[in-house]
Coordinates of C-alpha atoms and ligand atoms in Angstrom, one line a residue:
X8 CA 185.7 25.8 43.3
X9 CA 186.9 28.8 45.7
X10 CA 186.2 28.4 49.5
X11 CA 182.9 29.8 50.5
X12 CA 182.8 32.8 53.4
X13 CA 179.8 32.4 55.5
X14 CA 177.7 35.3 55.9
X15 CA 176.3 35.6 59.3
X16 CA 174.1 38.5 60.0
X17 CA 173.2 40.8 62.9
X18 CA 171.4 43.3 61.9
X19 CA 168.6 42.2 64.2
X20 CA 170.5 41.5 67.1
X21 CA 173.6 43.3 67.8
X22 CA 172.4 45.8 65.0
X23 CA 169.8 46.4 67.4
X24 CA 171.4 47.3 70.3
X25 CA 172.6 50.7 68.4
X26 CA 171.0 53.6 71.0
X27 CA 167.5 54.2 69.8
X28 CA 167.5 51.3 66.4
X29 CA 164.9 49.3 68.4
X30 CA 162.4 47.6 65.9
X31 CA 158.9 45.9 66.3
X32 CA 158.0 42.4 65.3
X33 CA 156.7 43.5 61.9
X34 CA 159.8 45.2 60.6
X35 CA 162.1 42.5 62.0
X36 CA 160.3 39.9 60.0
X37 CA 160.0 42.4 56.8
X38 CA 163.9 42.7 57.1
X39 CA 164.6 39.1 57.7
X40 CA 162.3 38.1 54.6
X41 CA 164.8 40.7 52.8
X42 CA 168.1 39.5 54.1
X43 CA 167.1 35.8 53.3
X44 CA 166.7 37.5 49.5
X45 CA 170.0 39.3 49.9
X46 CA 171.4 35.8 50.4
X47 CA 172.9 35.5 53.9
X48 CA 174.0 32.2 55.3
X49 CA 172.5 33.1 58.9
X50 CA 170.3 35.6 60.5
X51 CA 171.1 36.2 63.6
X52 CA 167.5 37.3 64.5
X53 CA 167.4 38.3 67.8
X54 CA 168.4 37.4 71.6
X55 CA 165.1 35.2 72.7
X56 CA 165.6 35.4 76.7
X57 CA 166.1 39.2 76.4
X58 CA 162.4 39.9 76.4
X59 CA 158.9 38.6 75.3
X60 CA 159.2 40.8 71.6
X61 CA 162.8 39.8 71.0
X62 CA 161.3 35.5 71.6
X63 CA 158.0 36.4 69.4
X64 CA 160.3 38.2 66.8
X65 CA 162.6 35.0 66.6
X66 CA 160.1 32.8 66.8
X67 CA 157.8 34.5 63.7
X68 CA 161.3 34.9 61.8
X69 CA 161.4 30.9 62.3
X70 CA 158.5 30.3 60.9
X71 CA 158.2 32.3 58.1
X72 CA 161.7 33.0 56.3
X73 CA 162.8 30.6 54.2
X74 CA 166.5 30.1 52.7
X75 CA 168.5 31.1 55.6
X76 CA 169.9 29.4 58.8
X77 CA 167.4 31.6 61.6
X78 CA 169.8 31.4 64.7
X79 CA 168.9 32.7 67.9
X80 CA 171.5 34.3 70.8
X81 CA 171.6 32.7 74.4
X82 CA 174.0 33.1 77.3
X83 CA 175.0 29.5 78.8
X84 CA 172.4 29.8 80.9
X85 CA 170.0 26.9 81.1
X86 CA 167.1 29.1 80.4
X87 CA 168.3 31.3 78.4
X88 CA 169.1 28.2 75.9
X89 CA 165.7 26.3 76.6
X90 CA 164.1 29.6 75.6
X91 CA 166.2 30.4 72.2
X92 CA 165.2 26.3 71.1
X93 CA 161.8 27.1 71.4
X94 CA 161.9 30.4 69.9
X95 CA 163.6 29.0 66.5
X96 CA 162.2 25.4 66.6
X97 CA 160.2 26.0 63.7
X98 CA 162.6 27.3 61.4
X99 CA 163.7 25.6 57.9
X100 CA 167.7 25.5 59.8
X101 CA 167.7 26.4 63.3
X102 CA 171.1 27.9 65.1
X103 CA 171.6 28.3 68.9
X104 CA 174.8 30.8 69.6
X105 CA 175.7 30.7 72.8
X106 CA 178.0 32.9 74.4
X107 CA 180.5 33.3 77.6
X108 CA 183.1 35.8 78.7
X109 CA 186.9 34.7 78.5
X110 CA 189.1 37.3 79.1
X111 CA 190.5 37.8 82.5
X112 CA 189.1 41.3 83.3
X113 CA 185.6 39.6 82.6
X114 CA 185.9 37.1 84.2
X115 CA 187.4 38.6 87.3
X116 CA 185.5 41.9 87.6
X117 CA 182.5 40.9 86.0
X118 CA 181.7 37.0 86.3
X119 CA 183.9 36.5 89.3
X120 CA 184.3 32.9 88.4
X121 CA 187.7 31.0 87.6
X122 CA 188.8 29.9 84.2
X123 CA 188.4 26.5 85.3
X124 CA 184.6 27.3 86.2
X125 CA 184.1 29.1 83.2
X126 CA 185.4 25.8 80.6
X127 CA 183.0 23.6 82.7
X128 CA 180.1 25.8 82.1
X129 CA 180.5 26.4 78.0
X130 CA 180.8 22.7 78.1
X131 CA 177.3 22.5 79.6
X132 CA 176.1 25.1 77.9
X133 CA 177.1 24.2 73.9
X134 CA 175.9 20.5 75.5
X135 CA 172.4 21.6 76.2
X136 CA 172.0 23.1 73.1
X137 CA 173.5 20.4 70.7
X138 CA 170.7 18.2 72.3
X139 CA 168.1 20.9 71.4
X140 CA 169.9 21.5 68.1
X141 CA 172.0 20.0 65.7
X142 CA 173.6 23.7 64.3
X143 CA 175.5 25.3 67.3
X144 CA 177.7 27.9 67.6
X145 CA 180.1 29.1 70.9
X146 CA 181.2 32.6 71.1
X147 CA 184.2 33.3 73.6
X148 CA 182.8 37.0 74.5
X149 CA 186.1 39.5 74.7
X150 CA 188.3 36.8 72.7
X151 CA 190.8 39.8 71.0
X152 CA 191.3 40.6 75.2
X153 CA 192.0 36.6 76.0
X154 CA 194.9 35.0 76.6
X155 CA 194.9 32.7 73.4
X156 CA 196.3 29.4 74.8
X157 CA 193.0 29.6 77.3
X158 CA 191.2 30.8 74.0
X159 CA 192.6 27.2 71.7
X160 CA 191.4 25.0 75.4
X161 CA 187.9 26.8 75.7
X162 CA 186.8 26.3 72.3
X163 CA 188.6 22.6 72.0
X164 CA 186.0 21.6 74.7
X165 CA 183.2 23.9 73.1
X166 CA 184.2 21.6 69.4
X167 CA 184.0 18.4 71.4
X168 CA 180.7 19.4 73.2
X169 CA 179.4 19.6 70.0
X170 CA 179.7 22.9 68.7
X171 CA 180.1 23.7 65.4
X172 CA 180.9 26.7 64.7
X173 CA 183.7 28.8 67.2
X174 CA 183.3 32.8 67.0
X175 CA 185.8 34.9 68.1
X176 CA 184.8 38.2 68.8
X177 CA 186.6 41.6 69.2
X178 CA 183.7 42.9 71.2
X179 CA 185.2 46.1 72.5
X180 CA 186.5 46.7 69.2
X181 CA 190.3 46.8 70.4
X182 CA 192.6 44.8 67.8
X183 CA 194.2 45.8 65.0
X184 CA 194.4 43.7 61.8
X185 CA 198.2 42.3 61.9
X186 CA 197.7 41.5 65.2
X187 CA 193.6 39.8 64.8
X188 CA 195.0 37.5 61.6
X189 CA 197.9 36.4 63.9
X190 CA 195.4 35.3 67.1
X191 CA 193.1 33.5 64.3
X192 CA 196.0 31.3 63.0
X193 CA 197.3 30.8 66.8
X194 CA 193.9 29.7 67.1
X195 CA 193.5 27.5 64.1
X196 CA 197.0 25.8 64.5
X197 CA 196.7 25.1 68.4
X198 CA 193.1 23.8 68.6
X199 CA 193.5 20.2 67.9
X200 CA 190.0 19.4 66.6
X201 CA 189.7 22.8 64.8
X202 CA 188.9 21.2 61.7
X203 CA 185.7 20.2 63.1
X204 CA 184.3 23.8 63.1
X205 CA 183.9 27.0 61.0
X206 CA 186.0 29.7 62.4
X207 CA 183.7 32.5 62.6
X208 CA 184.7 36.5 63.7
X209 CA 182.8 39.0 65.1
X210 CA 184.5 42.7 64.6
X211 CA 183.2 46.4 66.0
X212 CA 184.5 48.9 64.9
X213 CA 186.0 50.9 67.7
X214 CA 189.1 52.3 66.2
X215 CA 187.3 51.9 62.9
X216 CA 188.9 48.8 62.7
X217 CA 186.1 46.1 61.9
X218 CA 186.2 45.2 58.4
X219 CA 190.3 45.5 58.5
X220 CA 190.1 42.7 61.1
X221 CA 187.7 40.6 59.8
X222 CA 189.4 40.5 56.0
X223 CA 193.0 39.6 58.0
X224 CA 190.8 36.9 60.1
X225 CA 189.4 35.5 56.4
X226 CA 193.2 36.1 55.0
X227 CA 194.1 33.7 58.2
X228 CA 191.6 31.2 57.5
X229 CA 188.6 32.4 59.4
X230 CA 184.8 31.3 57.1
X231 CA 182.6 33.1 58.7
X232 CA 182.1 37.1 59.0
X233 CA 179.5 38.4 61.6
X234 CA 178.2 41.6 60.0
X235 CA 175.4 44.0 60.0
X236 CA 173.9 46.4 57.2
X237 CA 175.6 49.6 57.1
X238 CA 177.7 48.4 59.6
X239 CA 175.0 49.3 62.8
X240 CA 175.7 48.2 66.1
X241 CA 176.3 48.8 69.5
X242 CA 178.7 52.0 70.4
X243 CA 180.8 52.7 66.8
X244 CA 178.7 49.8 65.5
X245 CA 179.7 46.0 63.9
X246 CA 181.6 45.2 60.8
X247 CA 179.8 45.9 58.1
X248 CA 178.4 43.4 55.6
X249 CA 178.6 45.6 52.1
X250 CA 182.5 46.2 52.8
X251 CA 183.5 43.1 53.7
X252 CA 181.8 41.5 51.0
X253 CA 182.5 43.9 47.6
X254 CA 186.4 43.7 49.1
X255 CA 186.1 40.1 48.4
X256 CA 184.0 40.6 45.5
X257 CA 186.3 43.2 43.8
X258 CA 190.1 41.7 44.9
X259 CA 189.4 37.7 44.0
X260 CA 192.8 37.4 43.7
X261 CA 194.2 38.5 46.7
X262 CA 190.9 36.8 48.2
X263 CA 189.9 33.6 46.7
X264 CA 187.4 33.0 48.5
X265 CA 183.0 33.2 47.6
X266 CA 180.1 34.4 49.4
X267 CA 176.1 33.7 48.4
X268 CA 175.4 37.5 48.8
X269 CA 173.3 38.9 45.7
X270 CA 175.1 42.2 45.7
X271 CA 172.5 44.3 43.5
X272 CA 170.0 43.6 46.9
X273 CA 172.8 45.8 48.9
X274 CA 171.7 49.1 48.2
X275 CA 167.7 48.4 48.6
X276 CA 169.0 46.7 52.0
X277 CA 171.0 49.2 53.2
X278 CA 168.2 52.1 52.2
X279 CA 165.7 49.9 54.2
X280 CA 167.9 49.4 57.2
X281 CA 168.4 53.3 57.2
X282 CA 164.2 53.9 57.3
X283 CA 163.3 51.3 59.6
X284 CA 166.2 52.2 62.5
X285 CA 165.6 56.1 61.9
X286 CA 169.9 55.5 61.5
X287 CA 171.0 57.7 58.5
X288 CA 173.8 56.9 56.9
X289 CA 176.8 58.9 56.3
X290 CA 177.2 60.0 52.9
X291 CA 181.0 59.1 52.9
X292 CA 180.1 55.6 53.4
X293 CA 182.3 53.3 51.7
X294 CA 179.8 51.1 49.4
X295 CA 176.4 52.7 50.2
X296 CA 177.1 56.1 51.3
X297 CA 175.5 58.8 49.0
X298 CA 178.5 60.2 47.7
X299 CA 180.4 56.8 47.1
X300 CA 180.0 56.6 43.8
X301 CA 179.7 60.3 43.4
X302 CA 183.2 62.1 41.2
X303 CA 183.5 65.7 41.9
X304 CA 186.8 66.3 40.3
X305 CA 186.6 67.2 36.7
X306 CA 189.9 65.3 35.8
X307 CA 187.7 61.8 37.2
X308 CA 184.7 62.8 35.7
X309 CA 186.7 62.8 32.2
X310 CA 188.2 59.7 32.7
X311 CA 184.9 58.4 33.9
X312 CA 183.1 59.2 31.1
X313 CA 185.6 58.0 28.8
X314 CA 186.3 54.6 30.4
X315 CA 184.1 53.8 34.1
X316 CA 187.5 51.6 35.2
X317 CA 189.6 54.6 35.1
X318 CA 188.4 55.7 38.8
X319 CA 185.9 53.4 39.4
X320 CA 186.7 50.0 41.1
X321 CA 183.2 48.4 41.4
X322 CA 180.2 49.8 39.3
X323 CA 177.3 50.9 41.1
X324 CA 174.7 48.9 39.5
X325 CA 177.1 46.2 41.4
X326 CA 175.5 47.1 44.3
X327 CA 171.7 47.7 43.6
X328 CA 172.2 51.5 42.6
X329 CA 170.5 52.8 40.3
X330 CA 169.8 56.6 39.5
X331 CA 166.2 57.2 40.4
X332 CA 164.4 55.1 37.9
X333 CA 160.7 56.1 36.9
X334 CA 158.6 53.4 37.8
X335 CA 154.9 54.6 38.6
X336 CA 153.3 57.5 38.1
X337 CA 149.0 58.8 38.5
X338 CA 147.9 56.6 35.6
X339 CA 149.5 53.4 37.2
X340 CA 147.0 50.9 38.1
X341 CA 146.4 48.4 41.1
X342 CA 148.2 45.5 39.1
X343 CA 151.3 47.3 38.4
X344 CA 151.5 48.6 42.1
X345 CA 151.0 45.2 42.9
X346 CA 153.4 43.7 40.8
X347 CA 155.6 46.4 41.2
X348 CA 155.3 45.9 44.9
X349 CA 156.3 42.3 44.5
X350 CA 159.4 42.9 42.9
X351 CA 160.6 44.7 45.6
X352 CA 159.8 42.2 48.1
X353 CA 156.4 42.7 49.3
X354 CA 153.7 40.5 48.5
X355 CA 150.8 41.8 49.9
X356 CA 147.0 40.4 50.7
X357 CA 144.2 42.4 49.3
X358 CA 143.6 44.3 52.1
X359 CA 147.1 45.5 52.5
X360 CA 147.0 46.4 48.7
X361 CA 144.3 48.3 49.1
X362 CA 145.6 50.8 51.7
X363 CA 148.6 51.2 49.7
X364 CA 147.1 51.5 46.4
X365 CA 145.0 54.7 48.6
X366 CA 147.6 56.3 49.8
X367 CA 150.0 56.0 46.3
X368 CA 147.1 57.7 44.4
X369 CA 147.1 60.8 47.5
X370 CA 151.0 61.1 46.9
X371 CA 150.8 60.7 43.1
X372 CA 148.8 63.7 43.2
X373 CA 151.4 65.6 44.8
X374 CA 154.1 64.1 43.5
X375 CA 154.9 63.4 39.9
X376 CA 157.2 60.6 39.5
X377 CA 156.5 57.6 42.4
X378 CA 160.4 56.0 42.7
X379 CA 160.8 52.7 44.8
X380 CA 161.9 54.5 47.5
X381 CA 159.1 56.4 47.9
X382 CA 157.0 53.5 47.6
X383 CA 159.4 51.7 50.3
X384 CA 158.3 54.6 52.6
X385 CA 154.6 54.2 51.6
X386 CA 154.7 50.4 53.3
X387 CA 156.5 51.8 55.9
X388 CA 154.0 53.9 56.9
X389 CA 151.2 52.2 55.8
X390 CA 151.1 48.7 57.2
X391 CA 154.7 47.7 58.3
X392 CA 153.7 49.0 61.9
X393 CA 152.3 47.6 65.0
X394 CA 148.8 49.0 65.8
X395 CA 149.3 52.6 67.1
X396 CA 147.7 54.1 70.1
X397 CA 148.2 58.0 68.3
X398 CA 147.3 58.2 64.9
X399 CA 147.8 61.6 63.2
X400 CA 143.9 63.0 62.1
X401 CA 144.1 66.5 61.0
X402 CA 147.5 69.5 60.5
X403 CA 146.7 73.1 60.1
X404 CA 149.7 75.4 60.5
X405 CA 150.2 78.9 60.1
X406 CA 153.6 80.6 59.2
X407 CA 155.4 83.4 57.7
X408 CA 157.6 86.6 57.9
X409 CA 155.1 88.4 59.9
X410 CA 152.9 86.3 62.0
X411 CA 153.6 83.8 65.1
X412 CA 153.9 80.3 64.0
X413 CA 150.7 78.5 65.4
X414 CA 149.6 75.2 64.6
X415 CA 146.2 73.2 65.2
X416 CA 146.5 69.3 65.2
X417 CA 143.8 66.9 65.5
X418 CA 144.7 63.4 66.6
X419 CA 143.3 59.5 67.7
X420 CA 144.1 58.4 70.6
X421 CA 143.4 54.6 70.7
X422 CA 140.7 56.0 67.6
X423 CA 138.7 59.1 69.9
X424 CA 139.7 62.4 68.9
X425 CA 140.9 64.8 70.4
X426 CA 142.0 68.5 69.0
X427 CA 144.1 71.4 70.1
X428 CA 146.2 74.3 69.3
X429 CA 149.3 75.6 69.6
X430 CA 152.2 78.3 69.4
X431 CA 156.0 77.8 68.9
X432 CA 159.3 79.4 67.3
X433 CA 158.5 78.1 63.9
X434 CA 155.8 75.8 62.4
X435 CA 157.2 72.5 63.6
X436 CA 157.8 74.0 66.8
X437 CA 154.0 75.0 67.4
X438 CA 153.2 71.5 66.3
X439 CA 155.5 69.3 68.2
X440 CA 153.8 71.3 71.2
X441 CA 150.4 71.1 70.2
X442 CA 151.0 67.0 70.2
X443 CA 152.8 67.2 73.1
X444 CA 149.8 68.8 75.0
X445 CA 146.9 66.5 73.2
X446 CA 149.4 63.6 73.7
X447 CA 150.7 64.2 77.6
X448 CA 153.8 63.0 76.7
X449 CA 156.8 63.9 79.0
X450 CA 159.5 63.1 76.4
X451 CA 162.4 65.0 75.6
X452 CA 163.4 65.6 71.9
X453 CA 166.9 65.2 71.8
X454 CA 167.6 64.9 68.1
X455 CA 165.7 66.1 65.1
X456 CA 166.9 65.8 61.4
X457 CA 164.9 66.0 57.7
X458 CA 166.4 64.8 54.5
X459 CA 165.2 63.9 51.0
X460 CA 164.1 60.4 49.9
X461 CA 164.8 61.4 46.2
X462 CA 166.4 64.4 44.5
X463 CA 163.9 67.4 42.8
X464 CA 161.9 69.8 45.1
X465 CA 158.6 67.6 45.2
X466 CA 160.7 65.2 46.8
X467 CA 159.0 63.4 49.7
X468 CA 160.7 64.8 53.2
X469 CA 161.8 62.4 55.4
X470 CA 161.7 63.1 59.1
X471 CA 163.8 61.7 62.4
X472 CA 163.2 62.2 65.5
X473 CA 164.9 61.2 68.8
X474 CA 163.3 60.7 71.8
X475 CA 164.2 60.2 75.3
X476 CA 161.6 59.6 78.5
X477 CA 162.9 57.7 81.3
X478 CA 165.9 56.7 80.2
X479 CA 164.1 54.5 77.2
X480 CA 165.3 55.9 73.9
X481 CA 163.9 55.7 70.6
X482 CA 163.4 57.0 67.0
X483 CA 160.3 58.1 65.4
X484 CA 160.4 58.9 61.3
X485 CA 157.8 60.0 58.7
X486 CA 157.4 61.1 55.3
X487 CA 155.5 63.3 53.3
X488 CA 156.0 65.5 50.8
X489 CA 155.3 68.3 52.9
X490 CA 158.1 68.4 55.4
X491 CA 155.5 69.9 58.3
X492 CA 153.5 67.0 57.6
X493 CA 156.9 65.0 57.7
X494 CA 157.7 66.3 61.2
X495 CA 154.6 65.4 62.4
X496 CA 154.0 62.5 61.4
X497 CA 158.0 61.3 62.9
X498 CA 157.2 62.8 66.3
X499 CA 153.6 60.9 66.8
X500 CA 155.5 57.6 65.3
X501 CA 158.2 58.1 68.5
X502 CA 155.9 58.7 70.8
X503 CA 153.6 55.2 69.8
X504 CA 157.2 53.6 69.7
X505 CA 157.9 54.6 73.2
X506 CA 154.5 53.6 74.4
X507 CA 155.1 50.1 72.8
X508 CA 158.8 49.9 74.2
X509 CA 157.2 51.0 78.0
X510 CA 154.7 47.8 77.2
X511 CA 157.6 45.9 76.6
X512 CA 160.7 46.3 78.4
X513 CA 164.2 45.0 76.7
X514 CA 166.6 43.9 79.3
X515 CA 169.5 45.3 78.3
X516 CA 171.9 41.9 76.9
X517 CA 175.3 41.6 77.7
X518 CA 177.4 42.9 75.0
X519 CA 179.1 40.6 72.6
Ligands
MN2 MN1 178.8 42.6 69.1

């Protein structure tokens, strides 16, 4: 039996922290449900004392997914702590991961506290929580940056307070593999009651660095890899969870070594991650990127053709891809939406069905083939969101060669409408600022992009936005076949997302 590499996952939490990737209660809990599918070890779901929607998130995540340790992120802080236990007390396997500074530039620019001060209080802290939990892990913030003998005493006492997992993150993303394995083996051979724990690391990927790091920390003897999908995360983003596992997956000899991940889910996951944060992915992307299994050049296309291994070192179906299957179409009934919907994850009550099974019918008469990720976007839009205060009523919108681009726009505002109309450069100009007037808002758009969801030219458009007011940022997306309609819709979803962040503030966590 080969050792097993723990999968711990923070999409939700550290994934989170990407600029603008903040996400709601209800898409939190659909993307747990999916990572508990995808088989990961732990969800990191969210930081409880950060704010009241970051505890409810963790606290719904507890009590409804199933199949994976549900761990919540505290700093040693008393309350922080007493807050996280309650958030995941009702989960299957609970996890508190607390977390303090190390490194001397922390601890004397930003904690202003002496090493000394600083063992006493992780002692307290992974204390507290073993008595509120029986799974605990300690994180020594800014490890890769810490003197490693003080790194081997700190988590010594962490072990014999009752942790039981140590995590040694490179938080500002600064080391470099050679040098990462080394500190891991320092760490494992000088910390006398190592064996007690799982060595866990936690890469970002700075210098592009994180999944180099975290395969020499596995090579080194490190179990557990903190990961997000398509590597999201704070600044260049976290290690990310489809490279890290298909490099053990594909070199098992150089990495004996297993992990409970279902890899076929990685693709869904990954296009999931993309819709719900509004954060594309690049098409280079090693693993899920849209050109990685893409060959260009005609001499791998032959060899391709005549034998997949030639250039290919994983298949795609590996991963989840498959080429745009078929799967509904205007003939298909309730029961095969529902069961269809089912298979990818969503098991819906009659209700739900019913608005989805509406609005599959309007796109299936636009739209010829229905592919699961148009039917991903449909649940998106459809009931995956809190309650929103604009809702989009009516789009008229004139355009051409010869005439001045002019839009009318109809919308609820907390369900009374209200209509108006508008000019701009080019349709989704004059619309943008039609909304803007019906709407009041004083964002600014800083980012706007449309792509695709599948190939062929009645694909369905998919729309970002960016939005800034006040120094909150966020992401707004919607789909449609037409792209107008698209744009729209994106722009009226950021501005209910910024209403719903300005009802509840995030204090900004420390990074980790
Ligand atoms: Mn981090």
């Amino acid at each position: 039996m080969n050792d097993k590499v723990y999968i711990f996952d923070t999409t939700l939490r550290d994934g989170e922290q990407s600029p603008g990737a903040s996400m709601n209660t209800v898409e939190k809990l659909r993307l747990a449900t999916r990572l508990a599918q995808l088989g990961v070890d732990v969800i990191e779901a969210g930081f409880p004392a950060a704010s009241q929607g970051d505890f409810e998130a963790v606290r719904e995540i507890s009590k409804k997914v199933k199949g994976s340790i549900v761990c919540g992120l505290a700093r040693v802080l008393p309350d922080d702590i007493n807050i996280c236990a309650k958030s995941i007390k009702d989960a299957e396997s609970p996890r508190i991961h607390t977390f303090v500074s190390t490194s001397e530039i922390h601890l004397k620019y930003q904690m202003q506290k002496t090493q000394e001060e600083v063992l006493q209080i992780a002692k307290d802290a992974v204390k507290l929580s073993r008595n509120l939990c029986d799974d605990v892990e300690f994180s020594a913030m800014d490890a890769s940056r810490t003197d490693p003998e003080y790194l081997c005493r700190i988590f010594e006492v962490a072990i014999d307070a009752g942790a039981t997992t140590i995590n040694i993150p490179d938080t500002v993303g600064y080391a470099i593999p050679n040098e990462f394995g080394e500190l891991i083996k320092y760490i494992m051979n000088n910390t006398p009651n190592i064996d007690k724990a799982i060595v866990s690391v936690h890469c970002h990927n700075d210098l592009g660095l994180a999944t180099a790091n975290t395969l020499a920390a596995i090579s080194a003897g490190a179990r557990q890899a903190e990961v997000t999908i398509n590597g999201i995360g704070e600044r260049a983003g976290n290690t990310s969870l489809e490279e890290v596992v298909m490099s053990l997956k594909t070199r098992p000899n150089f990495f004996p070594m297993e992990t409970g991940i279902k890899t076929d889910k990685i693709y869904p996951i990954s296009r999931l991650v993309s819709m719900i944060t509004g954060i594309i992915v690049q098409p280079n992307k090693a693993i899920v990127g849209a050109n990685a299994f893409a060959h260009e050049s005609g001499i791998h296309q032959d060899g391709v053709l005549k034998n997949p291994m030639t250039y290919e070192i994983m298949r795609p179906e590996t991963v989840g891809l498959v080429t745009n299957k078929l799967v509904l179409g205007k003939h298909s009934g309730r029961h095969a939406l529902r069961s269809h919907l089912k298979e990818l994850g969503y098991e819906l009550s009659d209700d739900e069905l019913n608005i989805i099974f509406k609005q599959f019918k309007e796109l299936a008469d636009k739209k010829k083939n229905i592919l699961d990720e148009d039917l991903e976007a449909l649940v998106t839009e459809g009931i995956m969101r809190t309650p929103d205060i604009f809702e989009l009523d009516y789009l008229h919108v004139t355009s051409g060669t010869t005439v001045k681009p002019a839009a009318s726009v109809e919308i609820l505002i907390n369900g009374r409408s209200v209509k108006n109309t508008d000019s701009g450069n080019g349709p989704i100009d004059a619309v943008f600022n039609t909304i803007a007037k019906l709407t009041g808002t004083e964002s600014d758009l800083l980012r706007f992009s449309v792509s695709a969801i599948t190939g062929g030219t009645d694909a369905q458009g998919e729309v970002t936005v960016r939005l800034r007011e006040k120094g909150i940022l966020t992401l707004g997306k919607g789909t449609d076949p037409d792209i107008i309609t698209a744009s729209a819709k994106a722009y009226i979803n950021g501005l209910n997302r910024l209403e719903y962040l300005k009802a509840n503030p995030v204090t900004p966590p420390e990074v980790l």
